[in-house]
Amino acid sequence: MEHRIGVFVCHCGTNIAGVVDVKRVAEELAKYPGVAYSTDYLYMCSDPGQNLVKDAIKEHGLTGVVVSACSPTLHEATFRRAGAAADLNQYRVEMANIREHCSWVHRGDKEMATEKAIKIIKTMIEKVKQNEALEPISVPMTHRAMVVGAGIAGIQAALDIANAGHDVVLVEKEPSVGGHMAQLSETFPTLDCSQCILTPKMVEVSQHPRIKLLTYCEIDDVSGYVGNFKVRIKKKAAYVNRDVCNGCGLCIEKCPAKTASEFDEGLSERKAIYTPFAQAVPNQPVLDRDHCIYFESGKCGVCQKVCPVDAIDYEQKDEFLDEEVGAIIVATGFDLYPIVNIGEYGGGDIKDVVTSLQFERLLSASGPTGGVVRRPSDGEIPKEVVFLTCVGSRDPEGHMPYCSKVCCMYLTKHAMLYKHNEHDGQAYVFYMDVRTPGKDYEEFYQRAAEEDDVLYIRGKVSKLFEEDGKVMVWGVDTLTGQKVEIAADMVVLGLAMVPSATATELAKMLKIQMNQWGFYSEAHPKLRPVESLAPGFYLAGAAQGPKDIPEVVAQASAAASKVCALFAEKEYHREPIVAWIDEDECAGCRICISVCPYDAIEFDDEKEVARVQEAICEGCGARIAACPSATAQQRNLTDDQLYMMVSAALED
Amino acid sequence: MKIPYYPGCTLHERALDFDMASRECANALGVELEELPVWTCCGAVFPLTTDSVMDILAGVRNLAYASRMGDKVVTLCSFCYNVLKRSNKVIREDEEKREKANLFLKADTDERAEMESYLEQDYVGQVEVLHYIEMLRDVVGFDKVAKSLKTSLKGLRVAPYYGCMLLRPKKEMEFDDPERPTIFEDFLETLGCDVVDFPMKAECCGGFQIVRDEETAIACSQTVLSSAIKRDADLIITTCPLCLYNLDRKQKEMAKRVKGFTKIPVIYFTQLLGIALGIDEEHLDFSDNYVDPRPVLAGKKLV
Ligand SMILES: Cc1cc2nc3c(=O)[nH]c(=O)nc-3n(C[C@H](O)[C@H](O)[C@H](O)COP(=O)(O)OP(=O)(O)OC[C@H]3O[C@@H](n4cnc5c(N)ncnc54)[C@H](O)[C@@H]3O)c2cc1C
Ligand code: SF4
Ligand code: SF4
């Protein structure tokens, strides 16, 4: 076949053209064998730019296109669509990345950058010359989604998908849905009560006909691929038969064993058989065997005796359920940075130094003090309360380098709510910067400072220690340059947000990426903020990075709409860039079966050859490298193509 | 067991009591502190400049001497420990400085005929710098220390004072949590004392400011002392001769300034260990202390 390749060199504004001599590149490549047309343009991805490509295909009868611009992760899909619109098979359109791989890294050396750009484009011309015209592979799809984590993010995503008409499996590891929002008192910037806006949604997920709610469950294993995941779920033994328990609560009332309540952040006690809080959904208890007298000594058994419906089952075992879903949203939320790591603030040993979540419980009407702020040491109402921002955040030397984004706002809320309770009390906030980037947020902060007389001091606190029943605060006011010493009754730490404890483990199981701190990574920081790079996985909430409720909810709805868009097609269309095998050449050695990470290769016992299941193959290339007889090849990335590409790159 | 020992200048001059007590205790625990045959001042302060190798040479030279004797070197003074440990880290991690320092060390060798072969191989950080307390914990073992005790210190309320240099900077010293250290608490529990945890245990004593700005230094020291006194400590232990100077000797000035100032004895931790090991008082030498610890110790029938 005669090759008629078109080369389209993009300036990307000055991103590329500022470093690479784009005109020269286009001119040089016009002379390259097989190139029928070569040009440059300011923004190739814009409408006129795409039209340039489409028109050239038709006008010059192009058999292949190389768009020399940015990374294929950004615009490959754009230009493939443009090619297809001009009746060129989309797999005969390739990107040559002369931005990330060239202009961005070679600023200041125009000559070298230009030479390199030419080489990069030549390799892609060689590739495209041998690209086959392919069609996407269609595979059947399960129109059912899974959401992992039932905080506000997971709840919102599940409701949106279910309301759009698809079934949802919602998996939560705790005994109740709600996540951290259920612990909050009132919420900035409007101060509406967290429970009042959350509990109706909690009830809705539990009663929605399209939502299967699995609390006290964890993901045990995931296999398959987008459109066709198989998920094994561990239903942890609750020692309560959930089919018969009516939630009467008698067992909880009579249980004699107590331990610290997780929900109240250790500020109150719960029983060994318990629901985390009164409004828990589902309202059925679980038995915590680590604190149960029966499990420790074989004595007690009170709950079994009092249960009117015989729901208690000490012999219950973990169960496993298998669910099939087409897409998975990960919404596993956050934890607070451990207080033990902050030695200068007592590492958790000073009673009246509390975490921000503990303070939420003290402010909450359903909390251990009924909403009156009392200090943990002696139950007195504190008169001087100091709030510290950026505890563990923005501290690249010692702790986390990033900003946790919500602490400035919730500490302002804390100080304000405290002042609403105790008019003659004094609230101080030590801050590095007060960050209020949200609608009505700055006004909220102004109100705290001006109307509620919260005293903001710009500076860090170097040390907290106990002295005569007070918490001594050693700080500095960097605006006046003075040392500040406060004998406080109570101190509240705005601890950094970190990914929840199981996030890393889960990411490994799902094979999705995280950043270095363990927050799940989005496919593109601006343009694909709710998708993971791994197809079929979507992200919502604080698991992706610190954020507040409005942002969490927006992101959850966005993730849900992505899932619905996926489900809009009957079948799932996959990239055909997969492995294939020449059955006549295959020696049947089975080596490729052992290297394939996706179990995508089956063995034909009759013919004694390996065969690729195109619907599963991810095109990772592992088996192609492993095949000793070189019969395994990747579509549009054959050995021949690679050879020609390398030759083009090495040519003088 | 023999372990190379770097005393440092202060333990050879002012803090002879610290040196003696520490050697005696080591002997009683079956360890011989083998002093480096040749050593120099470590430089006393780890340089803040990062573009020069000269400033760390003194420390590195001592480590190179130690490397001829074994794979560890033990020291006591917080400043020496700080300088040696950090210099060692530079040599281990900074290739360029390592090479340069070794060129200097080679030039040295030529000058000193008698030391000719001291550097058969380059110094690449092969020596482990140990503080004496780490030696007690990791080489001897606190359990063995406990078994060797002759006298019970039960009822003696002791406040462990760490100061700054032993702990900071955290990432370089890798010694303990600088804000909430516990190694001396563990040690004191081994000795059977009542440990007095006080918030100023890792605050600065004023350090070298004592020669430049006595007021500031004394204010720092006094904050430390009163925090321990307030928590009913009988005495304070330390491992740094400069801390001891500021905390003990300067109580004279504090007494003049502050009405009703109560004095508190400050001694080296190995002096206390010596008592627990039943070492003769004259080998522990309390004669140099401004606030004599003997009355307190006698009150508990320990001397
Ligand atoms: C002290 C404090 C005060 C705040 N105040 C406000 C405020 O006033 N206004 C505001 O807008 N925002 C506020 N926020 C922020 C708000 O709490 C968060 O934005 C929100 O709770 C995040 O919701 P989420 O669903 O992403 O995470 P989470 O609430 O953490 O929920 C995650 C859920 O996933 C579950 N989970 C975790 N791992 C797994 C797993 N492996 N398998 C199954 N389930 C799992 C968890 O149990 C949890 O139920 C505050 C935050 C703090 C710390
Ligand atoms: S007593 Fe029985 S029915 Fe009532 S809450 Fe407990 S387990 Fe459920
Ligand atoms: S939100 Fe405020 S307190 Fe929190 S890390 Fe960012 S700047 Fe610090």
XYZ file of N, CA, C and O in Angstrom, chain A residues 32 119-120 122-123 126 642-652:
68
model
N 9.980 13.632 4.519
C 10.210 12.267 5.000
C 9.415 11.271 4.150
O 8.265 11.548 3.767
N 12.733 13.619 15.575
C 12.919 12.165 15.756
C 11.679 11.500 16.335
O 11.274 10.422 15.901
N 11.107 12.167 17.330
C 9.906 11.582 17.960
C 8.821 11.384 16.907
O 8.180 10.339 16.828
N 9.194 11.128 13.648
C 9.564 10.083 12.665
C 9.206 8.699 13.194
O 8.714 7.855 12.459
N 9.457 8.464 14.483
C 9.137 7.129 15.022
C 7.648 6.859 14.895
O 7.238 5.744 14.557
N 6.668 5.960 11.395
C 6.974 4.556 11.109
C 5.927 3.632 11.715
O 5.543 2.638 11.123
N 7.967 -1.933 16.110
C 8.920 -1.426 17.103
C 10.310 -1.313 16.486
O 11.041 -0.350 16.728
N 10.657 -2.300 15.661
C 11.970 -2.290 15.023
C 12.117 -1.041 14.144
O 13.117 -0.321 14.199
N 11.105 -0.777 13.359
C 11.153 0.385 12.468
C 11.197 1.694 13.271
O 11.884 2.642 12.894
N 10.472 1.716 14.386
C 10.454 2.931 15.219
C 11.828 3.182 15.823
O 12.339 4.311 15.805
N 12.430 2.122 16.337
C 13.750 2.278 16.942
C 14.755 2.713 15.872
O 15.583 3.608 16.083
N 14.645 2.104 14.704
C 15.568 2.480 13.618
C 15.438 3.966 13.284
O 16.432 4.676 13.122
N 14.186 4.425 13.193
C 13.966 5.843 12.867
C 14.578 6.743 13.941
O 15.150 7.792 13.657
N 14.465 6.286 15.201
C 14.986 7.109 16.297
C 16.506 7.165 16.278
O 17.107 8.167 16.635
N 17.124 6.073 15.850
C 18.591 6.006 15.919
C 19.288 6.533 14.662
O 20.494 6.744 14.657
N 18.504 6.705 13.597
C 19.063 7.177 12.334
C 19.695 8.564 12.503
O 19.180 9.393 13.246
N 20.784 8.830 11.803
C 21.401 10.159 11.928
C 20.659 11.207 11.101
O 20.167 10.924 10.048
